[in-house]
Structure formats: C-alpha cells, structure tokens
Short mmCIF file of C-alpha atoms and ligand atoms in Angstrom, two decimals:
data_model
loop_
_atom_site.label_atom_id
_atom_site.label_comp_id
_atom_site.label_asym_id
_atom_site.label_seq_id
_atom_site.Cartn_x
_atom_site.Cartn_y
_atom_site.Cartn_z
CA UNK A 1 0.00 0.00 0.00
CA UNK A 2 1.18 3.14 -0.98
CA UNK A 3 1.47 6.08 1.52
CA UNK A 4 -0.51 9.08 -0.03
CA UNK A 5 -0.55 12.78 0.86
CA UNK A 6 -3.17 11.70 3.16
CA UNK A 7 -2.44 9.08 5.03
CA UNK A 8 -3.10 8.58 8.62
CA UNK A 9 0.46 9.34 11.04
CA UNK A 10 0.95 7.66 14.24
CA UNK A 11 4.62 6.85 15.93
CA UNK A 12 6.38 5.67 18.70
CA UNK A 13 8.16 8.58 20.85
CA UNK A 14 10.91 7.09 23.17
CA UNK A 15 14.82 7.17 23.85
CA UNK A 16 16.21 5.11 22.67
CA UNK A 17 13.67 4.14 20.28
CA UNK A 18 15.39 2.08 18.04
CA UNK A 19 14.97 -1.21 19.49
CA UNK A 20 11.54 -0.75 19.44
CA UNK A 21 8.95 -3.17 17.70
CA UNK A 22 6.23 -0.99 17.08
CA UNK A 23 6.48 0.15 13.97
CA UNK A 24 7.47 -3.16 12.67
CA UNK A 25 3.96 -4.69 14.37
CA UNK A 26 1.73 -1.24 13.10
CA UNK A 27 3.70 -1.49 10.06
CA UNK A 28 2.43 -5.16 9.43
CA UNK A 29 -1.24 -3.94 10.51
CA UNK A 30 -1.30 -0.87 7.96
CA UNK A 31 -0.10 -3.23 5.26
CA UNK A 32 -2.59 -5.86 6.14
CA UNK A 33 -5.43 -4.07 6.47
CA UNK A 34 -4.38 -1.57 2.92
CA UNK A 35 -4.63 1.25 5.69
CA UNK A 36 -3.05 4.63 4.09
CA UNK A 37 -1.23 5.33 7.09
CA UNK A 38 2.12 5.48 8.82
CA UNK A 39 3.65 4.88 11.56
CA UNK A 40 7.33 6.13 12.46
CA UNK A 41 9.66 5.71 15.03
CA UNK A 42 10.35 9.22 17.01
CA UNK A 43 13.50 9.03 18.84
CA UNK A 44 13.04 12.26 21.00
CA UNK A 45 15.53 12.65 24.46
CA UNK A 46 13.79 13.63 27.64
CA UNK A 47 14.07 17.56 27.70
CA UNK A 48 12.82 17.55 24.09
CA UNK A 49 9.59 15.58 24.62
CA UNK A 50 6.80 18.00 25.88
CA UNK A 51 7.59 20.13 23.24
CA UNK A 52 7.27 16.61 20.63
CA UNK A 53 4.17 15.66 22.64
CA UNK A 54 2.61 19.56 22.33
CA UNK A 55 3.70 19.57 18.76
CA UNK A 56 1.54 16.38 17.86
CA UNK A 57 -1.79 18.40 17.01
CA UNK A 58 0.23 20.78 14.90
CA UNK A 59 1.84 18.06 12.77
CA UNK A 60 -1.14 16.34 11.87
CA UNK A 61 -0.48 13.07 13.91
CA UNK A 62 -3.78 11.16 15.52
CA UNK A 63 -1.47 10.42 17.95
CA UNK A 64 1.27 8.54 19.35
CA UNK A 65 2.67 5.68 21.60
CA UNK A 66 5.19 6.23 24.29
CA UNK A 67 8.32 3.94 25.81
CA UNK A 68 10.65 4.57 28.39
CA UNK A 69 11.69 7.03 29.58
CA UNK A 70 8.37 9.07 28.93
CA UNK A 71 5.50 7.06 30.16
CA UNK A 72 4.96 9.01 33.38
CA UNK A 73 5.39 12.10 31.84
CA UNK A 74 3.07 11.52 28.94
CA UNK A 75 0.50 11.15 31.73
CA UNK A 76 1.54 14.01 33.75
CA UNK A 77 0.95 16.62 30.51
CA UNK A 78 -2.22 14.71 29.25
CA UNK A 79 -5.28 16.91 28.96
CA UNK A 80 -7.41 13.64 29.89
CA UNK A 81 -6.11 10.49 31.16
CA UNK A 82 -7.95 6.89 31.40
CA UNK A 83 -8.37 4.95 34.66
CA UNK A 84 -5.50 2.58 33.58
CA UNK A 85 -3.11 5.12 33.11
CA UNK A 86 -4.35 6.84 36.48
CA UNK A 87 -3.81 3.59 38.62
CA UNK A 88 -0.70 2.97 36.91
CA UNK A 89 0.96 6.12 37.57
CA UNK A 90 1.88 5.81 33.55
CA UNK A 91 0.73 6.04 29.90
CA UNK A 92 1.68 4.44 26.50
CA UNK A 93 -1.10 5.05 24.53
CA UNK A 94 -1.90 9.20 23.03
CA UNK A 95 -4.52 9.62 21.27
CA UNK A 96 -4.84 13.80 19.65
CA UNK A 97 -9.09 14.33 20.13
CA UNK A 98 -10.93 16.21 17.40
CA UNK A 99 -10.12 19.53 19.50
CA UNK A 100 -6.77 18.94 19.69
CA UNK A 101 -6.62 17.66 22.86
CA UNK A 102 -3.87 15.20 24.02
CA UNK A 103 -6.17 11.92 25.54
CA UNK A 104 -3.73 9.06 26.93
CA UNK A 105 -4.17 5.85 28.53
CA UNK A 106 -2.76 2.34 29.62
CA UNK A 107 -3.17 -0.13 27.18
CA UNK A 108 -0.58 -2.69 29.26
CA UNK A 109 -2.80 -4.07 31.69
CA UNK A 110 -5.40 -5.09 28.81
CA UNK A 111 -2.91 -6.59 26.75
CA UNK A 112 -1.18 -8.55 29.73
CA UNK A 113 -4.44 -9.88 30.64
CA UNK A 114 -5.51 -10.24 27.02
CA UNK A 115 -2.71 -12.47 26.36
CA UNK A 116 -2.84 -14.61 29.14
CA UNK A 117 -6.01 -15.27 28.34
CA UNK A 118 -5.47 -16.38 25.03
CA UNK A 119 -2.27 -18.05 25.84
CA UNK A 120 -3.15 -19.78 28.99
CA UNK A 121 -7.01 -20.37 29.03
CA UNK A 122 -7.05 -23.10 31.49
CA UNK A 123 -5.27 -20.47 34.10
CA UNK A 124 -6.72 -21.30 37.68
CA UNK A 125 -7.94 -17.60 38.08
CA UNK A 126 -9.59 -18.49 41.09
CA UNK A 127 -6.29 -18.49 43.18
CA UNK A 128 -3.90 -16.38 44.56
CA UNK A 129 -1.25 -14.63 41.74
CA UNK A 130 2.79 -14.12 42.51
CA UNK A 131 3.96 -11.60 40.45
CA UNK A 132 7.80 -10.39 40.44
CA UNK A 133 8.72 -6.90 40.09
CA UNK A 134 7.02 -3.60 41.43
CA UNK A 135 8.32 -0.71 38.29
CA UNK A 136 6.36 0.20 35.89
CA UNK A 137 4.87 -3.39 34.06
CA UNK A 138 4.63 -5.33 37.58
CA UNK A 139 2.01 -2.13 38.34
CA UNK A 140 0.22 -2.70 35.01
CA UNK A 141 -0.02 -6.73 35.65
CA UNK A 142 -1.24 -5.53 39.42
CA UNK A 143 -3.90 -3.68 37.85
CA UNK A 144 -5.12 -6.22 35.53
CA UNK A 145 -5.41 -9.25 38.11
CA UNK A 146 -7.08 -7.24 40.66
CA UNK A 147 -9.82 -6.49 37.81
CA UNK A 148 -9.98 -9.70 36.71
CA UNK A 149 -11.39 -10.65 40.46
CA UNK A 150 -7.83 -12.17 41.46
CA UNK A 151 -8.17 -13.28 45.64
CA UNK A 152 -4.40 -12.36 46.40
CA UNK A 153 -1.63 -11.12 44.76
CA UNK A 154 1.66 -11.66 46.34
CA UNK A 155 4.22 -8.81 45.11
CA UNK A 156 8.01 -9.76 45.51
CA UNK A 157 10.13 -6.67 44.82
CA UNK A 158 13.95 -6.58 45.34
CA UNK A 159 13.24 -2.98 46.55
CA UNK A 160 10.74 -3.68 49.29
CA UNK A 161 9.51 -0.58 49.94
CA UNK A 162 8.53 -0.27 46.10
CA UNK A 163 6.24 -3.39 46.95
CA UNK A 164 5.02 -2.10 49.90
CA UNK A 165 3.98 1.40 48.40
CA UNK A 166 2.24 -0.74 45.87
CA UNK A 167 0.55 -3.10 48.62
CA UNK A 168 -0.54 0.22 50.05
CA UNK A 169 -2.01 1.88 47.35
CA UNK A 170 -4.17 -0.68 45.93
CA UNK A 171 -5.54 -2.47 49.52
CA UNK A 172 -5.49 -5.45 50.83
CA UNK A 173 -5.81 -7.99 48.44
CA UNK A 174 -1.89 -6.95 47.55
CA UNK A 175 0.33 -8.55 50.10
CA UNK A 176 3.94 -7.87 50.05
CA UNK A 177 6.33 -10.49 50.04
CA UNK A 178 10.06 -10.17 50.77
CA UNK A 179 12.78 -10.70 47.34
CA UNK A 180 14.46 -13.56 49.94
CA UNK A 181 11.01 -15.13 49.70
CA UNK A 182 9.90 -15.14 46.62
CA UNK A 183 9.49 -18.55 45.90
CA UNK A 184 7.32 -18.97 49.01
CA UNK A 185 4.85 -16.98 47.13
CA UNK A 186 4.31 -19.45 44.74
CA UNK A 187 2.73 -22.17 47.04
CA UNK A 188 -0.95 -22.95 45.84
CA UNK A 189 -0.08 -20.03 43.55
CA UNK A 190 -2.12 -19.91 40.21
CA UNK A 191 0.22 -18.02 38.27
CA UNK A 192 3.74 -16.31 38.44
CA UNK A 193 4.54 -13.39 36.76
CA UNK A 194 8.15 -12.60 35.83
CA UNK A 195 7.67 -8.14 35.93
CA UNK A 196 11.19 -7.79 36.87
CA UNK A 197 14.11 -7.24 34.01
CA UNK A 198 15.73 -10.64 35.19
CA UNK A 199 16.67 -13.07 32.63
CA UNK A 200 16.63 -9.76 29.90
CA UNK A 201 19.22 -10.14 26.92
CA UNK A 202 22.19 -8.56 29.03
CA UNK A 203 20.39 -8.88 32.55
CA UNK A 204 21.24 -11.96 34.89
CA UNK A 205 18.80 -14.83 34.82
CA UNK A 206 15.67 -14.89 37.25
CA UNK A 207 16.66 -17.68 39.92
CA UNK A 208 13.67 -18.93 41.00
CA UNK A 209 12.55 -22.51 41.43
CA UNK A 210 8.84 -23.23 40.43
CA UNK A 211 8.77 -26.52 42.54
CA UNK A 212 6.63 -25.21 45.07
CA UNK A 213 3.81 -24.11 42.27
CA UNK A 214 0.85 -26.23 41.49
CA UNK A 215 1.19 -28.66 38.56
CA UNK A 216 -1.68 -26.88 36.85
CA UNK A 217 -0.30 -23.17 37.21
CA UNK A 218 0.72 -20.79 34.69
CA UNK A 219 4.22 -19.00 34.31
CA UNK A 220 4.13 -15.36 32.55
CA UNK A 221 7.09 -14.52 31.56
CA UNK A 222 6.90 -10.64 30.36
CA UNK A 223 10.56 -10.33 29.26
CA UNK A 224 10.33 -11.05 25.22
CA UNK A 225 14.30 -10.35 24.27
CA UNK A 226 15.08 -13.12 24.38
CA UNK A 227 11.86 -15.13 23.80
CA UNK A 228 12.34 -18.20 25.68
CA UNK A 229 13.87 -17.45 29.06
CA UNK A 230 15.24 -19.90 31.31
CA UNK A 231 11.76 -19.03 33.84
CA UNK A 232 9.80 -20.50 30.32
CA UNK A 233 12.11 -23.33 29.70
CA UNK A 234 11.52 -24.46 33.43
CA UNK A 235 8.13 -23.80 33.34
CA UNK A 236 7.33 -26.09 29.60
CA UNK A 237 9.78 -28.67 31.38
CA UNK A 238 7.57 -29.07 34.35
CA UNK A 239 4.30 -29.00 31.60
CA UNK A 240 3.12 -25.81 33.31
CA UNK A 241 1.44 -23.39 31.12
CA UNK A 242 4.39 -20.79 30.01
CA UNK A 243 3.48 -17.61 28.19
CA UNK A 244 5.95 -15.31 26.93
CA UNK A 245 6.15 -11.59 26.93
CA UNK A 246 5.30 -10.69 23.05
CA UNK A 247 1.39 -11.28 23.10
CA UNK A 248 1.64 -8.49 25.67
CA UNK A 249 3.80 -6.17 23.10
CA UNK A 250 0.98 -7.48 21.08
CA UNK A 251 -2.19 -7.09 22.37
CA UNK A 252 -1.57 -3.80 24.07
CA UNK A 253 -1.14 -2.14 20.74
CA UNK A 254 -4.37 -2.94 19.90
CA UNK A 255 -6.29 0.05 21.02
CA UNK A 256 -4.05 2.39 19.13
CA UNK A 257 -4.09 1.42 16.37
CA UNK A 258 -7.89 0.92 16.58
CA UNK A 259 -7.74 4.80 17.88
CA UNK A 260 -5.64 6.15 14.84
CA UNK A 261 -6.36 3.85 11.91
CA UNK A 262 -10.07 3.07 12.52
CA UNK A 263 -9.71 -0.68 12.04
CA UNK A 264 -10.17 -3.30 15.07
CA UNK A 265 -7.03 -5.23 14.40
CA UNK A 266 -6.47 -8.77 15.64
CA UNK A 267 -3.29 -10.59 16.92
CA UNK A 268 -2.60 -13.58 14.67
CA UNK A 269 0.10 -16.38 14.23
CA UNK A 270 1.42 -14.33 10.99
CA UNK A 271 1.55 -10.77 13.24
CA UNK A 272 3.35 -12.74 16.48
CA UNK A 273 5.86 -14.60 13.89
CA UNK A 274 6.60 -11.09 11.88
CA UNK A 275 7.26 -9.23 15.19
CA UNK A 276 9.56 -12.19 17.01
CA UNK A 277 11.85 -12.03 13.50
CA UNK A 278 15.60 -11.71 14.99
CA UNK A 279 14.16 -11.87 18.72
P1 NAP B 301 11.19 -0.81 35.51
O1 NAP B 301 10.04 0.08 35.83
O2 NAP B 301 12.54 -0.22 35.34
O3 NAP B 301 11.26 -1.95 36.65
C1 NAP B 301 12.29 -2.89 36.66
C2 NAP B 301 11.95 -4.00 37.64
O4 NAP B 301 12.98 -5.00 37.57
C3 NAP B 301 11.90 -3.53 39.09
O5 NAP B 301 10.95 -4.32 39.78
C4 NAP B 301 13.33 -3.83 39.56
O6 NAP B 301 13.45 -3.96 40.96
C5 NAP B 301 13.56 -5.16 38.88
N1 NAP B 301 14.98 -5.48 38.75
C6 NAP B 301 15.88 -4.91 37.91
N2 NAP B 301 17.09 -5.49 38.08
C7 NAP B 301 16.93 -6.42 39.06
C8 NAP B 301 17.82 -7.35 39.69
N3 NAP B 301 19.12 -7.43 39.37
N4 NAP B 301 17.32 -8.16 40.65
C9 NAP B 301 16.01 -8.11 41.00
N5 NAP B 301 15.12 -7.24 40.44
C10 NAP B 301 15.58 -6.43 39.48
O7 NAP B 301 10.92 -1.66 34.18
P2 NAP B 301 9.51 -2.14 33.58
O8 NAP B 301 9.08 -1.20 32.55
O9 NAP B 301 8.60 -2.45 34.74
O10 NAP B 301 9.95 -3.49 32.83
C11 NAP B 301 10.19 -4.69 33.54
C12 NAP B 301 10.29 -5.85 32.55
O11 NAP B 301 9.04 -6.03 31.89
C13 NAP B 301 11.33 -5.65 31.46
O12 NAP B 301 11.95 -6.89 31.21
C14 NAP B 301 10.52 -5.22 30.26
O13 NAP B 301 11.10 -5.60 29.03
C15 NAP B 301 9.24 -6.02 30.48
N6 NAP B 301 8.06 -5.41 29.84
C16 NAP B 301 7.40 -6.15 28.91
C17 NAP B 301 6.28 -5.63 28.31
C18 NAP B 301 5.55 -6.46 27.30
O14 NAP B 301 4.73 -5.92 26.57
N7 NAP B 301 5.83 -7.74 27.23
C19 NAP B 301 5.80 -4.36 28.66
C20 NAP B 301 6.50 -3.63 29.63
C21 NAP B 301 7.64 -4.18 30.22
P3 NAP B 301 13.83 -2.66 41.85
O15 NAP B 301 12.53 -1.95 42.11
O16 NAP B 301 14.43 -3.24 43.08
O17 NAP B 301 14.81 -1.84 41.06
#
C-alpha cells in the first residue's frame, strides 16, 4: 500500500527508540489491512519531549505511543487520562481528540491480561497470583489481576519498599512479600509473573525454582528479548502453562491502532511470527 498525501500518522516517541517493535507490528497492521497510514519511530531525548508531545496536534499526527523514559510524563501533561493510566501512575497510549486535545491511557494491563487469556485459558484464576517486580509493568499486571477478580496477589520486589507502596495503594488484596522469599509466594499459587528485568538479553537470569507451584499453574514470563527465558524453559519442562512476553507487546497495541487507523485489528500467528523475527 502506498502512503498518499493523506495518510493517517501515528509513531512511537521514546529514547532510545530504536529497538523498538512498534512500527514493525503497526507497520504489518497498515499493510494488512491496505490502511493509508504510517507509523514512524520518534527518537526524542527527555528535555525535548513535551515540546514533541505539544507539537503532535500541529503536525497532523492522531497520535502517538510512548516507551521509556516518557511514560509518566506523557500522563503528567495529558489533557485527559484513562483509569489505567491513572492507577498505573503511567501512559503508553496518546490519542490527539478532534479539539486537539492530548487523551492518553494504559493499554498494558489489557494486553497482559488479554494475552494470558489467550495463551493460557485453562489459568486457575480463582487463586492467589505471585507476580515479580514492582516498576512500571509489575504495576500494570497488578492492575489487571485485581480487575480480573484475582483473591491475592503476592508482590516480591527486590526494593521492598517499592512493593510495599504498591501493597498500600491498591488495599489489601496486595500482600507484600520479601525478594528472599519469593518462591514462598508461589505455594498454591495460580500463576507467576516474571515483571522484573531478570533473565533480559544482558540482565542476569531470574533464579527462581517453580517446585513449590501447582502442577496446573501458569508462568508469565513478560521479558520477550530473548523469547524463551530460562523461567519458560523451566516452566514447559515441568508441563506448566508458560506464556511469553510478546502477546503483551501485542495485544496492548491494539487500542491504538484501533484509535488512529479506525480498524479493530487482531493478533494472529502471521503478526506474532513477523514481530519475534531476529528476537
Ligand atoms: P522498571 O520500571 O525499570 O522496573 C524494573 C523491575 O525490575 C523492578 O521491579 C526492579 O526492581 C527489577 N529489577 C531490575 N534489576 C533487578 C535485579 N538485578 N534483581 C532483581 N530485580 C531487578 O521496568 P519495567 O518497565 O517495569 O519493565 C520490567 C520488565 O518487563 C522488562 O523486562 C521489560 O522488558 C518487560 N516489559 C514487557 C512488556 C511487554 O509488553 N511484554 C511491557 C512492559 C515491560 P527494583 O525496584 O528493586 O529496582
């Protein structure tokens, strides 16, 4: 499809940005759908980005996603914010409103739980959660199990006092657990969540032994570079459920491009094997 004089702009602001998948995954949308539209990576450094985020309107763009380091300052300059983004203390998703207006919201708690639906139907939903890591994705997973009725989630942090803020904040169904005893969490445990940047291309691997976890738990894994962590290859050894972090990367762009394209796009074998090329 070509790319006309009016074609529909969306990007990706971050820094660095380069490493990003989005365009490759809105790229494979727009060509799939024969959307006249584009959407460009926008490598823009910290002090430069309210000024990129203000100029949006201006240029035409229906909006934009945004990566670290911006995501709490996207929501901190938004004219209106979703509850997502509100209870997550961070947004990814802009979309510019017919006045101009800069409307943002979460989109990673829907596609985390989107995923692991789709990934892991069978997940015993009904009992308690572990999830690893309290920064910016172990809030968004947080968010989405306590709406999806979870009883308990137990929040390991190696910073305790980040899990304990976030055991504050949301009430009592969050209990804190110490890093030293993480793996406790996982007894009679439904899933585990990986949230932390452990077992990251470059990052040390996540030591943590899944023998205490039911035989019929899942394992979420949200780190995607590389694909198949060791936390996945222990968990499909042990015939546990193990879902990897791309259907998140996924499913959370969803609403955006929905937003700025006007097409309901859907996550498919073809999309998920496109966006994992070289991962
Ligand atoms: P973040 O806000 O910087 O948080 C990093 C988390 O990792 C914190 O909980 C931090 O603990 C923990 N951590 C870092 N190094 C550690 C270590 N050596 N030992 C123990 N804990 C350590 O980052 P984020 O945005 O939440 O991202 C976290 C992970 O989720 C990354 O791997 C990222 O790629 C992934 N992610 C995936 C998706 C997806 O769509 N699949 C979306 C967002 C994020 P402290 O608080 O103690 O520093």
């Amino acid at each position: 499809m070509t790319v006309t004089g009016e074609a529909l702009v969306a990007g990706v602001m971050g820094w660095p940005v380069a490493h990003s998948r989005s365009p490759r995954l809105h790229g494979f949308w727009l060509r799939a759908y024969g959307v006249d539209g584009a959407y460009v990576p926008l490598a823009v450094p910290p002090d430069g980005f309210e000024r990129a985020l203000r100029a949006l309107p201006a240029l035409g763009f229906r909006g934009c996603n945004v990566t670290l380091p911006h995501k709490e300052r996207a929501l901190a300059l938004a004219d209106a914010a979703d509850a997502a983004a509100r209870r997550i203390g961070a947004a990814n998703t802009v979309v510019v409103g017919a006045d101009g207006a800069l409307e943002v919201s979460n989109t990673d708690a829907f596609g985390f739980m989107e995923n692991l639906r789709q990934r892991a139907p069978g997940w015993p939903a009904a009992r308690p959660a572990a999830v690893l890591g309290a920064g910016g994705a172990g809030r968004a997973v947080v968010v989405a199990l306590l709406d999806a009725g979870a009883p308990e989630v137990r929040l390991a942090n190696r910073t305790a006092g980040r899990a304990r803020d976030l055991a504050g904040e949301f009430g009592g169904r969050v209990l804190p657990v110490a890093w030293n005893e993480r793996e406790d969490a996982l007894d009679g445990a439904g899933l585990v969540v990986n949230a932390t940047r452990l077992g990251m291309a470059g990052q040390p691997p996540l030591d943590l032994s899944l023998d205490p976890l039911p035989r019929d738990a899942a394992v979420c894994d949200l780190v995607y570079a590389p694909l198949e962590t060791g936390l996945l290859r222990r968990a499909a050894a042990r015939r546990l459920d193990a879902v990897d972090g791309l259907g998140m990367l996924l499913h959370q762009a969803r609403p955006g491009f929905a937003a700025w394209f006007g097409r309901e796009p859907e996550v498919t074998a073809a999309l998920r094997a496109h966006v994992a090329e070289g991962l």
